[in-house]
């Protein structure tokens, strides 16, 4: 597969996953805000990791400003509208590698978001319907990908994108919410508002699955569930293990080095060998910080190994092969 | 073709009582206009959702436009179609011989059939291609020839497109869409299929694999990228053939061969269906300032390391000036008379013809020799005095670059307009493949001028499209 194509496949699904996550984050906050709980909107910006970009343009963390930024700001690369059009741009460039169904689903997602952006004020006033459509459209892309793509290299790069993005978002939301809820580790297990912890689960789409597994809301169990659960598809461990499988399939069929595979393998080992108590006691924030660093470094070596296309080099005629690109084997 | 009638030939028949295709007219007639209109809306929504688009240059945002499509099909009877098919093959066979000749011995020029400077001085003539032997001897793998029907119902060739003719993907999309939105008209109608085109295209490409190819040849489609007006088509064809869609940055030349950068390391490319112009193929051979090309590509091609389809240099055969000589070209190489006539054409580089053109500007259509997409054309009869003066100046400044033709009244087909059906002018672009043998697509792309009275059918100028039905069996 062309390096450029692998890159586009990966980013197409990352952007779809990202759009879905943002929509879900907003949806949960929006619903919470209706319950009379003192809901803040700034954590959503902190979770995005883009507070600098936000602060440059917006004076405060009002609901309207946060929604405008996260949903419709075209200058902001990670807004829903930007994610949807980037997902589509990537998909359009590589339509040939996708099934028709996937392309149509990505195109539909883009059209739905674009329609929303045309009525931005209306959506901001009453976002539920729009957010539902975005989430559903994103799920359609994933569903039709699952149902129609061969489990070949194209799929692996797609799937890897989803998993990496998902692990990243779960860890960020956990970090931010944890800080908002629990500025102090000693507070763990104290009298906490169940509504707030439920909201954390809801934000990661985990409430029902958590309840099935652990029943009552318990902070340590929530951490255990979102970081270490073996079966929940948004837990960090689940994503990393699946990503490792993807990497193994990709690496076994390709030439480039084992950098990214080794790195994801290390992450997986670490998540396998640690317990929730250890994480909470030594500091969830520190744990997540470390995870984020490893994830960044994995992404870099993934790029180097598979996606990187060297810039066009000056051509040296007459068979003087001084080009640095790797030659035929 | 002059002075016969000024009434456009109606593809459906001179009146509802005299249908040319009775059974089709009948089955379409069964559908109330409101239903047709609502199917039209369904079709448009579907095209939007499927992302069937083209880009229009000159718009600020480079916006993609949804492919404009009209659901009333354009019928052609099988008997009418056969001579068209033969005529196209004849034409392309002759143009290939012409290309081979002008880049080698130049017999046709030495024999004075076409003025030498007319060919060798043309913008599209590529001295870099002299002496080239394209694999399999094929210069024009893919051709899209524009045909029109005059008031007498005769098909005429309006122009040849031998470089990167566009539109075949829309033929296939149109057909697929039609089956969804008008199934009842398909039932019981015998329509020649078009769906085998991608397979035929792949066969054609692989048949012309280069001499240095060992093992199974690998073909790719080379696109300038997402912002090209025909990107949808590039992507569509690559997908339907199951080959990679590459950009120049994905390729490089080493050891006289072409390689693409993949996640498995370098892989060889044997045949490139290139959808970029000669100018941008290779900065070493053509435009040095181009960032699009693959350095060294022409050399690899010349040395038999790769096939380029269509061959570089083929553009000289679709120069609108050379077009005027095609009947002579056919006669010269094949000793046959052209089956498909040309539209009468005045070549402005011939002083007497140029004078005629300048004296009759207001009656003629004046076209630049090399622009595509309907750009730079003057329609004498509808031009203002100022425009005619501008046109005259342009012709005088560079007569070689202009040809002129009488305004042909294009045939019409009923087309959905607000409030009902109305006749709109159409042309036809059939697609022909040439490898070891010929493949002529049945029908082709019917383009329709959506504006009342307009004869400009280019999609870049607001034209639409229709599904073209070659009806098998007896004339309906």
PDB file of N, CA and C in Angstrom, chain A residues 1-6 88-90 92-100 103-104 107-108 111-112 114 153 157 253-256 306 309-310 312-313 315 317-319 321 323 325-329, chain B residues 47-53 64 173 176 226-228 231-232 235-236 238-240 243-247 249-250 252-256 259-267 284 291 293 295-296 299:
ATOM      1  N   UNK A   1       0.843  -1.190   0.000  1.00  0.00           N
ATOM      2  CA  UNK A   1       0.000   0.000   0.000  1.00  0.00           C
ATOM      3  C   UNK A   1       0.882   1.245   0.000  1.00  0.00           C
ATOM      4  N   UNK A   2       0.431   2.263  -0.747  1.00  0.00           N
ATOM      5  CA  UNK A   2       1.186   3.509  -0.782  1.00  0.00           C
ATOM      6  C   UNK A   2       1.274   4.126   0.617  1.00  0.00           C
ATOM      7  N   UNK A   3       2.433   4.681   0.926  1.00  0.00           N
ATOM      8  CA  UNK A   3       2.611   5.325   2.230  1.00  0.00           C
ATOM      9  C   UNK A   3       1.576   6.439   2.429  1.00  0.00           C
ATOM     10  N   UNK A   4       1.367   7.199   1.375  1.00  0.00           N
ATOM     11  CA  UNK A   4       0.407   8.298   1.464  1.00  0.00           C
ATOM     12  C   UNK A   4      -0.991   7.780   1.776  1.00  0.00           C
ATOM     13  N   UNK A   5      -1.327   6.648   1.178  1.00  0.00           N
ATOM     14  CA  UNK A   5      -2.651   6.069   1.389  1.00  0.00           C
ATOM     15  C   UNK A   5      -2.801   5.573   2.824  1.00  0.00           C
ATOM     16  N   UNK A   6      -1.757   4.922   3.327  1.00  0.00           N
ATOM     17  CA  UNK A   6      -1.806   4.426   4.706  1.00  0.00           C
ATOM     18  C   UNK A   6      -2.031   5.594   5.668  1.00  0.00           C
ATOM     19  N   UNK A  88     -13.267  13.689   5.508  1.00  0.00           N
ATOM     20  CA  UNK A  88     -13.731  13.544   4.144  1.00  0.00           C
ATOM     21  C   UNK A  88     -12.604  13.780   3.135  1.00  0.00           C
ATOM     22  N   UNK A  89     -11.776  14.781   3.386  1.00  0.00           N
ATOM     23  CA  UNK A  89     -10.649  15.022   2.479  1.00  0.00           C
ATOM     24  C   UNK A  89      -9.758  13.795   2.386  1.00  0.00           C
ATOM     25  N   UNK A  90      -9.468  13.225   3.537  1.00  0.00           N
ATOM     26  CA  UNK A  90      -8.649  12.014   3.530  1.00  0.00           C
ATOM     27  C   UNK A  90      -9.341  10.876   2.795  1.00  0.00           C
ATOM     28  N   UNK A  92     -11.625  11.080   0.532  1.00  0.00           N
ATOM     29  CA  UNK A  92     -11.767  11.380  -0.886  1.00  0.00           C
ATOM     30  C   UNK A  92     -10.466  11.069  -1.630  1.00  0.00           C
ATOM     31  N   UNK A  93      -9.346  11.325  -0.967  1.00  0.00           N
ATOM     32  CA  UNK A  93      -8.054  11.086  -1.606  1.00  0.00           C
ATOM     33  C   UNK A  93      -7.813   9.600  -1.832  1.00  0.00           C
ATOM     34  N   UNK A  94      -8.478   8.757  -1.048  1.00  0.00           N
ATOM     35  CA  UNK A  94      -8.154   7.331  -1.083  1.00  0.00           C
ATOM     36  C   UNK A  94      -9.395   6.480  -1.286  1.00  0.00           C
ATOM     37  N   UNK A  95     -10.417   7.089  -1.909  1.00  0.00           N
ATOM     38  CA  UNK A  95     -11.666   6.358  -2.137  1.00  0.00           C
ATOM     39  C   UNK A  95     -11.443   4.957  -2.645  1.00  0.00           C
ATOM     40  N   UNK A  96     -10.434   4.808  -3.491  1.00  0.00           N
ATOM     41  CA  UNK A  96     -10.170   3.512  -4.111  1.00  0.00           C
ATOM     42  C   UNK A  96      -9.833   2.424  -3.102  1.00  0.00           C
ATOM     43  N   UNK A  97      -9.372   2.816  -1.939  1.00  0.00           N
ATOM     44  CA  UNK A  97      -8.994   1.823  -0.934  1.00  0.00           C
ATOM     45  C   UNK A  97     -10.164   1.474  -0.026  1.00  0.00           C
ATOM     46  N   UNK A  98     -11.239   2.236  -0.143  1.00  0.00           N
ATOM     47  CA  UNK A  98     -12.381   2.035   0.745  1.00  0.00           C
ATOM     48  C   UNK A  98     -13.471   1.280   0.011  1.00  0.00           C
ATOM     49  N   UNK A  99     -14.404   0.755   0.766  1.00  0.00           N
ATOM     50  CA  UNK A  99     -15.603   0.252   0.101  1.00  0.00           C
ATOM     51  C   UNK A  99     -16.470   1.476  -0.192  1.00  0.00           C
ATOM     52  N   UNK A 100     -17.367   1.334  -1.150  1.00  0.00           N
ATOM     53  CA  UNK A 100     -18.315   2.407  -1.460  1.00  0.00           C
ATOM     54  C   UNK A 100     -19.043   2.845  -0.201  1.00  0.00           C
ATOM     55  N   UNK A 103     -17.048   5.219   1.994  1.00  0.00           N
ATOM     56  CA  UNK A 103     -16.958   6.560   1.412  1.00  0.00           C
ATOM     57  C   UNK A 103     -18.287   7.299   1.547  1.00  0.00           C
ATOM     58  N   UNK A 104     -19.363   6.628   1.221  1.00  0.00           N
ATOM     59  CA  UNK A 104     -20.667   7.293   1.320  1.00  0.00           C
ATOM     60  C   UNK A 104     -20.954   7.725   2.757  1.00  0.00           C
ATOM     61  N   UNK A 107     -18.889  10.729   3.584  1.00  0.00           N
ATOM     62  CA  UNK A 107     -19.454  11.878   2.868  1.00  0.00           C
ATOM     63  C   UNK A 107     -20.733  12.369   3.549  1.00  0.00           C
ATOM     64  N   UNK A 108     -21.553  11.425   3.972  1.00  0.00           N
ATOM     65  CA  UNK A 108     -22.789  11.809   4.666  1.00  0.00           C
ATOM     66  C   UNK A 108     -22.488  12.530   5.970  1.00  0.00           C
ATOM     67  N   UNK A 111     -21.655  15.993   5.134  1.00  0.00           N
ATOM     68  CA  UNK A 111     -22.826  16.782   4.714  1.00  0.00           C
ATOM     69  C   UNK A 111     -23.695  17.157   5.910  1.00  0.00           C
ATOM     70  N   UNK A 112     -23.864  16.227   6.848  1.00  0.00           N
ATOM     71  CA  UNK A 112     -24.674  16.507   8.050  1.00  0.00           C
ATOM     72  C   UNK A 112     -24.040  17.641   8.857  1.00  0.00           C
ATOM     73  N   UNK A 114     -21.917  19.875   7.796  1.00  0.00           N
ATOM     74  CA  UNK A 114     -21.966  21.122   7.030  1.00  0.00           C
ATOM     75  C   UNK A 114     -23.358  21.762   7.145  1.00  0.00           C
ATOM     76  N   UNK A 153      -4.381  -4.749   5.123  1.00  0.00           N
ATOM     77  CA  UNK A 153      -3.574  -3.656   5.632  1.00  0.00           C
ATOM     78  C   UNK A 153      -4.372  -2.354   5.752  1.00  0.00           C
ATOM     79  N   UNK A 157      -4.704  -0.120   9.222  1.00  0.00           N
ATOM     80  CA  UNK A 157      -4.345   1.284   9.424  1.00  0.00           C
ATOM     81  C   UNK A 157      -5.554   2.124   9.860  1.00  0.00           C
ATOM     82  N   UNK A 253       3.631  -8.012   7.685  1.00  0.00           N
ATOM     83  CA  UNK A 253       3.489  -8.037   6.233  1.00  0.00           C
ATOM     84  C   UNK A 253       4.304  -6.927   5.578  1.00  0.00           C
ATOM     85  N   UNK A 254       5.047  -6.173   6.362  1.00  0.00           N
ATOM     86  CA  UNK A 254       5.767  -5.052   5.761  1.00  0.00           C
ATOM     87  C   UNK A 254       7.236  -5.055   6.145  1.00  0.00           C
ATOM     88  N   UNK A 255       7.979  -4.306   5.393  1.00  0.00           N
ATOM     89  CA  UNK A 255       9.416  -4.277   5.600  1.00  0.00           C
ATOM     90  C   UNK A 255       9.886  -3.366   6.744  1.00  0.00           C
ATOM     91  N   UNK A 256       9.343  -2.123   6.856  1.00  0.00           N
ATOM     92  CA  UNK A 256       9.955  -1.169   7.777  1.00  0.00           C
ATOM     93  C   UNK A 256      10.089  -1.663   9.213  1.00  0.00           C
ATOM     94  N   UNK A 306       5.975   4.255   8.414  1.00  0.00           N
ATOM     95  CA  UNK A 306       4.989   3.890   7.389  1.00  0.00           C
ATOM     96  C   UNK A 306       4.441   5.034   6.537  1.00  0.00           C
ATOM     97  N   UNK A 309       6.668  10.339   3.417  1.00  0.00           N
ATOM     98  CA  UNK A 309       7.096  10.383   2.024  1.00  0.00           C
ATOM     99  C   UNK A 309       8.143  11.479   1.919  1.00  0.00           C
ATOM    100  N   UNK A 310       9.363  11.131   1.517  1.00  0.00           N
ATOM    101  CA  UNK A 310      10.403  12.162   1.475  1.00  0.00           C
ATOM    102  C   UNK A 310      10.054  13.231   0.459  1.00  0.00           C
ATOM    103  N   UNK A 312      10.350  15.753  -2.669  1.00  0.00           N
ATOM    104  CA  UNK A 312      10.927  15.481  -3.977  1.00  0.00           C
ATOM    105  C   UNK A 312      12.371  15.961  -4.004  1.00  0.00           C
ATOM    106  N   UNK A 313      13.269  15.060  -4.379  1.00  0.00           N
ATOM    107  CA  UNK A 313      14.692  15.402  -4.388  1.00  0.00           C
ATOM    108  C   UNK A 313      15.101  15.869  -5.772  1.00  0.00           C
ATOM    109  N   UNK A 315      16.664  15.805  -9.186  1.00  0.00           N
ATOM    110  CA  UNK A 315      16.925  14.625  -9.984  1.00  0.00           C
ATOM    111  C   UNK A 315      18.347  14.646 -10.513  1.00  0.00           C
ATOM    112  N   UNK A 317      20.550  13.056 -13.289  1.00  0.00           N
ATOM    113  CA  UNK A 317      20.423  12.211 -14.472  1.00  0.00           C
ATOM    114  C   UNK A 317      21.652  11.330 -14.702  1.00  0.00           C
ATOM    115  N   UNK A 318      21.630  10.601 -15.771  1.00  0.00           N
ATOM    116  CA  UNK A 318      22.757   9.773 -16.203  1.00  0.00           C
ATOM    117  C   UNK A 318      23.136   8.696 -15.199  1.00  0.00           C
ATOM    118  N   UNK A 319      22.135   8.137 -14.593  1.00  0.00           N
ATOM    119  CA  UNK A 319      22.377   6.950 -13.784  1.00  0.00           C
ATOM    120  C   UNK A 319      23.186   7.176 -12.530  1.00  0.00           C
ATOM    121  N   UNK A 321      23.199   7.423  -9.217  1.00  0.00           N
ATOM    122  CA  UNK A 321      22.135   7.167  -8.240  1.00  0.00           C
ATOM    123  C   UNK A 321      22.519   7.674  -6.865  1.00  0.00           C
ATOM    124  N   UNK A 323      20.471   9.329  -5.008  1.00  0.00           N
ATOM    125  CA  UNK A 323      19.278   9.613  -4.208  1.00  0.00           C
ATOM    126  C   UNK A 323      19.306   8.823  -2.912  1.00  0.00           C
ATOM    127  N   UNK A 325      16.628   7.843  -1.254  1.00  0.00           N
ATOM    128  CA  UNK A 325      15.486   6.957  -1.026  1.00  0.00           C
ATOM    129  C   UNK A 325      15.940   5.501  -1.157  1.00  0.00           C
ATOM    130  N   UNK A 326      15.298   4.672  -0.386  1.00  0.00           N
ATOM    131  CA  UNK A 326      15.706   3.279  -0.379  1.00  0.00           C
ATOM    132  C   UNK A 326      15.449   2.668  -1.748  1.00  0.00           C
ATOM    133  N   UNK A 327      16.365   1.937  -2.228  1.00  0.00           N
ATOM    134  CA  UNK A 327      16.272   1.370  -3.565  1.00  0.00           C
ATOM    135  C   UNK A 327      15.481   0.084  -3.574  1.00  0.00           C
ATOM    136  N   UNK A 328      15.274  -0.444  -4.751  1.00  0.00           N
ATOM    137  CA  UNK A 328      14.551  -1.711  -4.872  1.00  0.00           C
ATOM    138  C   UNK A 328      15.349  -2.832  -4.235  1.00  0.00           C
ATOM    139  N   UNK A 329      14.638  -3.737  -3.671  1.00  0.00           N
ATOM    140  CA  UNK A 329      15.347  -4.843  -3.024  1.00  0.00           C
ATOM    141  C   UNK A 329      15.290  -6.083  -3.887  1.00  0.00           C
TER     142      UNK A 329
ATOM    143  N   UNK B  47     -26.805  11.726  -5.776  1.00  0.00           N
ATOM    144  CA  UNK B  47     -25.486  12.163  -6.265  1.00  0.00           C
ATOM    145  C   UNK B  47     -24.749  12.950  -5.189  1.00  0.00           C
ATOM    146  N   UNK B  48     -25.497  13.739  -4.461  1.00  0.00           N
ATOM    147  CA  UNK B  48     -24.921  14.518  -3.375  1.00  0.00           C
ATOM    148  C   UNK B  48     -24.356  13.599  -2.287  1.00  0.00           C
ATOM    149  N   UNK B  49     -25.171  12.638  -1.886  1.00  0.00           N
ATOM    150  CA  UNK B  49     -24.757  11.730  -0.819  1.00  0.00           C
ATOM    151  C   UNK B  49     -23.587  10.860  -1.248  1.00  0.00           C
ATOM    152  N   UNK B  50     -23.546  10.531  -2.512  1.00  0.00           N
ATOM    153  CA  UNK B  50     -22.470   9.671  -2.996  1.00  0.00           C
ATOM    154  C   UNK B  50     -21.219  10.477  -3.323  1.00  0.00           C
ATOM    155  N   UNK B  51     -21.325  11.783  -3.209  1.00  0.00           N
ATOM    156  CA  UNK B  51     -20.148  12.612  -3.463  1.00  0.00           C
ATOM    157  C   UNK B  51     -19.695  12.562  -4.902  1.00  0.00           C
ATOM    158  N   UNK B  52     -20.641  12.482  -5.834  1.00  0.00           N
ATOM    159  CA  UNK B  52     -20.281  12.480  -7.255  1.00  0.00           C
ATOM    160  C   UNK B  52     -20.140  13.931  -7.702  1.00  0.00           C
ATOM    161  N   UNK B  53     -18.896  14.371  -7.806  1.00  0.00           N
ATOM    162  CA  UNK B  53     -18.663  15.793  -7.993  1.00  0.00           C
ATOM    163  C   UNK B  53     -17.625  16.061  -9.074  1.00  0.00           C
ATOM    164  N   UNK B  64     -16.208  21.947  -5.150  1.00  0.00           N
ATOM    165  CA  UNK B  64     -16.718  20.821  -5.898  1.00  0.00           C
ATOM    166  C   UNK B  64     -18.178  21.084  -6.181  1.00  0.00           C
ATOM    167  N   UNK B 173     -21.645   6.100 -13.595  1.00  0.00           N
ATOM    168  CA  UNK B 173     -22.460   6.541 -12.460  1.00  0.00           C
ATOM    169  C   UNK B 173     -23.894   6.836 -12.901  1.00  0.00           C
ATOM    170  N   UNK B 176     -25.782   3.610 -13.314  1.00  0.00           N
ATOM    171  CA  UNK B 176     -26.103   2.978 -12.039  1.00  0.00           C
ATOM    172  C   UNK B 176     -27.265   3.702 -11.361  1.00  0.00           C
ATOM    173  N   UNK B 226      -6.331  15.957  -5.485  1.00  0.00           N
ATOM    174  CA  UNK B 226      -7.731  16.179  -5.133  1.00  0.00           C
ATOM    175  C   UNK B 226      -8.349  17.441  -5.690  1.00  0.00           C
ATOM    176  N   UNK B 227      -7.504  18.394  -6.078  1.00  0.00           N
ATOM    177  CA  UNK B 227      -8.089  19.654  -6.506  1.00  0.00           C
ATOM    178  C   UNK B 227      -8.279  19.709  -8.010  1.00  0.00           C
ATOM    179  N   UNK B 228      -7.905  18.649  -8.680  1.00  0.00           N
ATOM    180  CA  UNK B 228      -8.137  18.597 -10.117  1.00  0.00           C
ATOM    181  C   UNK B 228      -9.627  18.434 -10.390  1.00  0.00           C
ATOM    182  N   UNK B 231     -10.892  14.825 -10.468  1.00  0.00           N
ATOM    183  CA  UNK B 231     -10.380  13.897  -9.452  1.00  0.00           C
ATOM    184  C   UNK B 231     -11.360  12.754  -9.166  1.00  0.00           C
ATOM    185  N   UNK B 232     -12.631  13.089  -9.153  1.00  0.00           N
ATOM    186  CA  UNK B 232     -13.621  12.036  -8.910  1.00  0.00           C
ATOM    187  C   UNK B 232     -13.412  10.887  -9.897  1.00  0.00           C
ATOM    188  N   UNK B 235     -10.198   8.791  -9.297  1.00  0.00           N
ATOM    189  CA  UNK B 235     -10.391   7.924  -8.161  1.00  0.00           C
ATOM    190  C   UNK B 235     -11.338   6.766  -8.511  1.00  0.00           C
ATOM    191  N   UNK B 236     -12.390   7.126  -9.204  1.00  0.00           N
ATOM    192  CA  UNK B 236     -13.410   6.139  -9.589  1.00  0.00           C
ATOM    193  C   UNK B 236     -12.797   5.038 -10.458  1.00  0.00           C
ATOM    194  N   UNK B 238      -9.612   4.173 -10.828  1.00  0.00           N
ATOM    195  CA  UNK B 238      -8.635   3.366 -10.095  1.00  0.00           C
ATOM    196  C   UNK B 238      -9.366   2.327  -9.260  1.00  0.00           C
ATOM    197  N   UNK B 239     -10.412   2.791  -8.587  1.00  0.00           N
ATOM    198  CA  UNK B 239     -11.164   1.881  -7.734  1.00  0.00           C
ATOM    199  C   UNK B 239     -11.809   0.761  -8.537  1.00  0.00           C
ATOM    200  N   UNK B 240     -12.451   1.130  -9.636  1.00  0.00           N
ATOM    201  CA  UNK B 240     -13.147   0.114 -10.421  1.00  0.00           C
ATOM    202  C   UNK B 240     -12.194  -0.872 -11.091  1.00  0.00           C
ATOM    203  N   UNK B 243      -6.790  -0.780  -9.016  1.00  0.00           N
ATOM    204  CA  UNK B 243      -5.367  -0.413  -9.045  1.00  0.00           C
ATOM    205  C   UNK B 243      -5.140   0.812  -8.160  1.00  0.00           C
ATOM    206  N   UNK B 244      -3.883   1.097  -7.883  1.00  0.00           N
ATOM    207  CA  UNK B 244      -3.568   2.235  -7.033  1.00  0.00           C
ATOM    208  C   UNK B 244      -3.773   3.551  -7.764  1.00  0.00           C
ATOM    209  N   UNK B 245      -4.273   4.524  -7.023  1.00  0.00           N
ATOM    210  CA  UNK B 245      -4.360   5.902  -7.524  1.00  0.00           C
ATOM    211  C   UNK B 245      -3.157   6.627  -6.946  1.00  0.00           C
ATOM    212  N   UNK B 246      -2.236   7.040  -7.801  1.00  0.00           N
ATOM    213  CA  UNK B 246      -1.007   7.630  -7.282  1.00  0.00           C
ATOM    214  C   UNK B 246      -0.895   9.095  -7.664  1.00  0.00           C
ATOM    215  N   UNK B 247      -0.108   9.822  -6.888  1.00  0.00           N
ATOM    216  CA  UNK B 247       0.294  11.172  -7.245  1.00  0.00           C
ATOM    217  C   UNK B 247       1.784  11.115  -7.557  1.00  0.00           C
ATOM    218  N   UNK B 249       4.244  12.444  -6.267  1.00  0.00           N
ATOM    219  CA  UNK B 249       5.137  12.298  -5.110  1.00  0.00           C
ATOM    220  C   UNK B 249       5.213  10.859  -4.616  1.00  0.00           C
ATOM    221  N   UNK B 250       4.284  10.016  -5.060  1.00  0.00           N
ATOM    222  CA  UNK B 250       4.329   8.608  -4.660  1.00  0.00           C
ATOM    223  C   UNK B 250       5.313   7.819  -5.517  1.00  0.00           C
ATOM    224  N   UNK B 252       8.935   7.403  -8.012  1.00  0.00           N
ATOM    225  CA  UNK B 252      10.269   7.881  -8.362  1.00  0.00           C
ATOM    226  C   UNK B 252      10.884   6.916  -9.367  1.00  0.00           C
ATOM    227  N   UNK B 253      11.913   7.408 -10.045  1.00  0.00           N
ATOM    228  CA  UNK B 253      12.566   6.607 -11.066  1.00  0.00           C
ATOM    229  C   UNK B 253      13.927   6.191 -10.553  1.00  0.00           C
ATOM    230  N   UNK B 254      14.210   4.921 -10.686  1.00  0.00           N
ATOM    231  CA  UNK B 254      15.544   4.456 -10.326  1.00  0.00           C
ATOM    232  C   UNK B 254      15.873   3.237 -11.174  1.00  0.00           C
ATOM    233  N   UNK B 255      17.094   3.195 -11.649  1.00  0.00           N
ATOM    234  CA  UNK B 255      17.529   2.070 -12.474  1.00  0.00           C
ATOM    235  C   UNK B 255      16.705   1.920 -13.741  1.00  0.00           C
ATOM    236  N   UNK B 256      16.224   3.046 -14.272  1.00  0.00           N
ATOM    237  CA  UNK B 256      15.454   2.992 -15.514  1.00  0.00           C
ATOM    238  C   UNK B 256      14.046   2.459 -15.334  1.00  0.00           C
ATOM    239  N   UNK B 259       9.126   3.314  -9.639  1.00  0.00           N
ATOM    240  CA  UNK B 259       8.794   2.675  -8.361  1.00  0.00           C
ATOM    241  C   UNK B 259       7.800   3.539  -7.598  1.00  0.00           C
ATOM    242  N   UNK B 260       6.972   2.870  -6.795  1.00  0.00           N
ATOM    243  CA  UNK B 260       6.128   3.658  -5.893  1.00  0.00           C
ATOM    244  C   UNK B 260       6.469   3.321  -4.445  1.00  0.00           C
ATOM    245  N   UNK B 261       6.303   4.339  -3.598  1.00  0.00           N
ATOM    246  CA  UNK B 261       6.674   4.168  -2.192  1.00  0.00           C
ATOM    247  C   UNK B 261       5.509   3.536  -1.454  1.00  0.00           C
ATOM    248  N   UNK B 262       5.722   2.330  -0.954  1.00  0.00           N
ATOM    249  CA  UNK B 262       4.636   1.675  -0.234  1.00  0.00           C
ATOM    250  C   UNK B 262       5.088   1.288   1.160  1.00  0.00           C
ATOM    251  N   UNK B 263       4.134   0.879   1.949  1.00  0.00           N
ATOM    252  CA  UNK B 263       4.426   0.420   3.300  1.00  0.00           C
ATOM    253  C   UNK B 263       5.235  -0.876   3.256  1.00  0.00           C
ATOM    254  N   UNK B 264       5.318  -1.498   2.084  1.00  0.00           N
ATOM    255  CA  UNK B 264       6.152  -2.694   1.912  1.00  0.00           C
ATOM    256  C   UNK B 264       7.472  -2.348   1.241  1.00  0.00           C
ATOM    257  N   UNK B 265       7.825  -1.090   1.229  1.00  0.00           N
ATOM    258  CA  UNK B 265       9.024  -0.689   0.497  1.00  0.00           C
ATOM    259  C   UNK B 265       8.685  -0.404  -0.952  1.00  0.00           C
ATOM    260  N   UNK B 266       9.704  -0.229  -1.798  1.00  0.00           N
ATOM    261  CA  UNK B 266       9.438   0.166  -3.188  1.00  0.00           C
ATOM    262  C   UNK B 266       8.774  -0.951  -3.986  1.00  0.00           C
ATOM    263  N   UNK B 267       7.817  -0.586  -4.817  1.00  0.00           N
ATOM    264  CA  UNK B 267       7.198  -1.572  -5.706  1.00  0.00           C
ATOM    265  C   UNK B 267       7.177  -1.020  -7.122  1.00  0.00           C
ATOM    266  N   UNK B 284      12.211  17.052 -15.944  1.00  0.00           N
ATOM    267  CA  UNK B 284      13.468  16.965 -16.680  1.00  0.00           C
ATOM    268  C   UNK B 284      13.210  17.149 -18.179  1.00  0.00           C
ATOM    269  N   UNK B 291       6.102  21.126 -10.166  1.00  0.00           N
ATOM    270  CA  UNK B 291       6.364  20.323  -8.981  1.00  0.00           C
ATOM    271  C   UNK B 291       5.560  19.031  -9.036  1.00  0.00           C
ATOM    272  N   UNK B 293       5.551  16.648 -11.498  1.00  0.00           N
ATOM    273  CA  UNK B 293       6.017  15.502 -12.267  1.00  0.00           C
ATOM    274  C   UNK B 293       6.911  14.538 -11.525  1.00  0.00           C
ATOM    275  N   UNK B 295      10.598  13.153 -11.847  1.00  0.00           N
ATOM    276  CA  UNK B 295      11.844  13.379 -12.578  1.00  0.00           C
ATOM    277  C   UNK B 295      12.380  12.077 -13.177  1.00  0.00           C
ATOM    278  N   UNK B 296      12.715  12.134 -14.455  1.00  0.00           N
ATOM    279  CA  UNK B 296      13.282  10.959 -15.111  1.00  0.00           C
ATOM    280  C   UNK B 296      12.251  10.036 -15.740  1.00  0.00           C
ATOM    281  N   UNK B 299      12.545   9.441 -19.543  1.00  0.00           N
ATOM    282  CA  UNK B 299      13.673   8.608 -19.921  1.00  0.00           C
ATOM    283  C   UNK B 299      13.335   7.128 -19.692  1.00  0.00           C
TER     284      UNK B 299
END
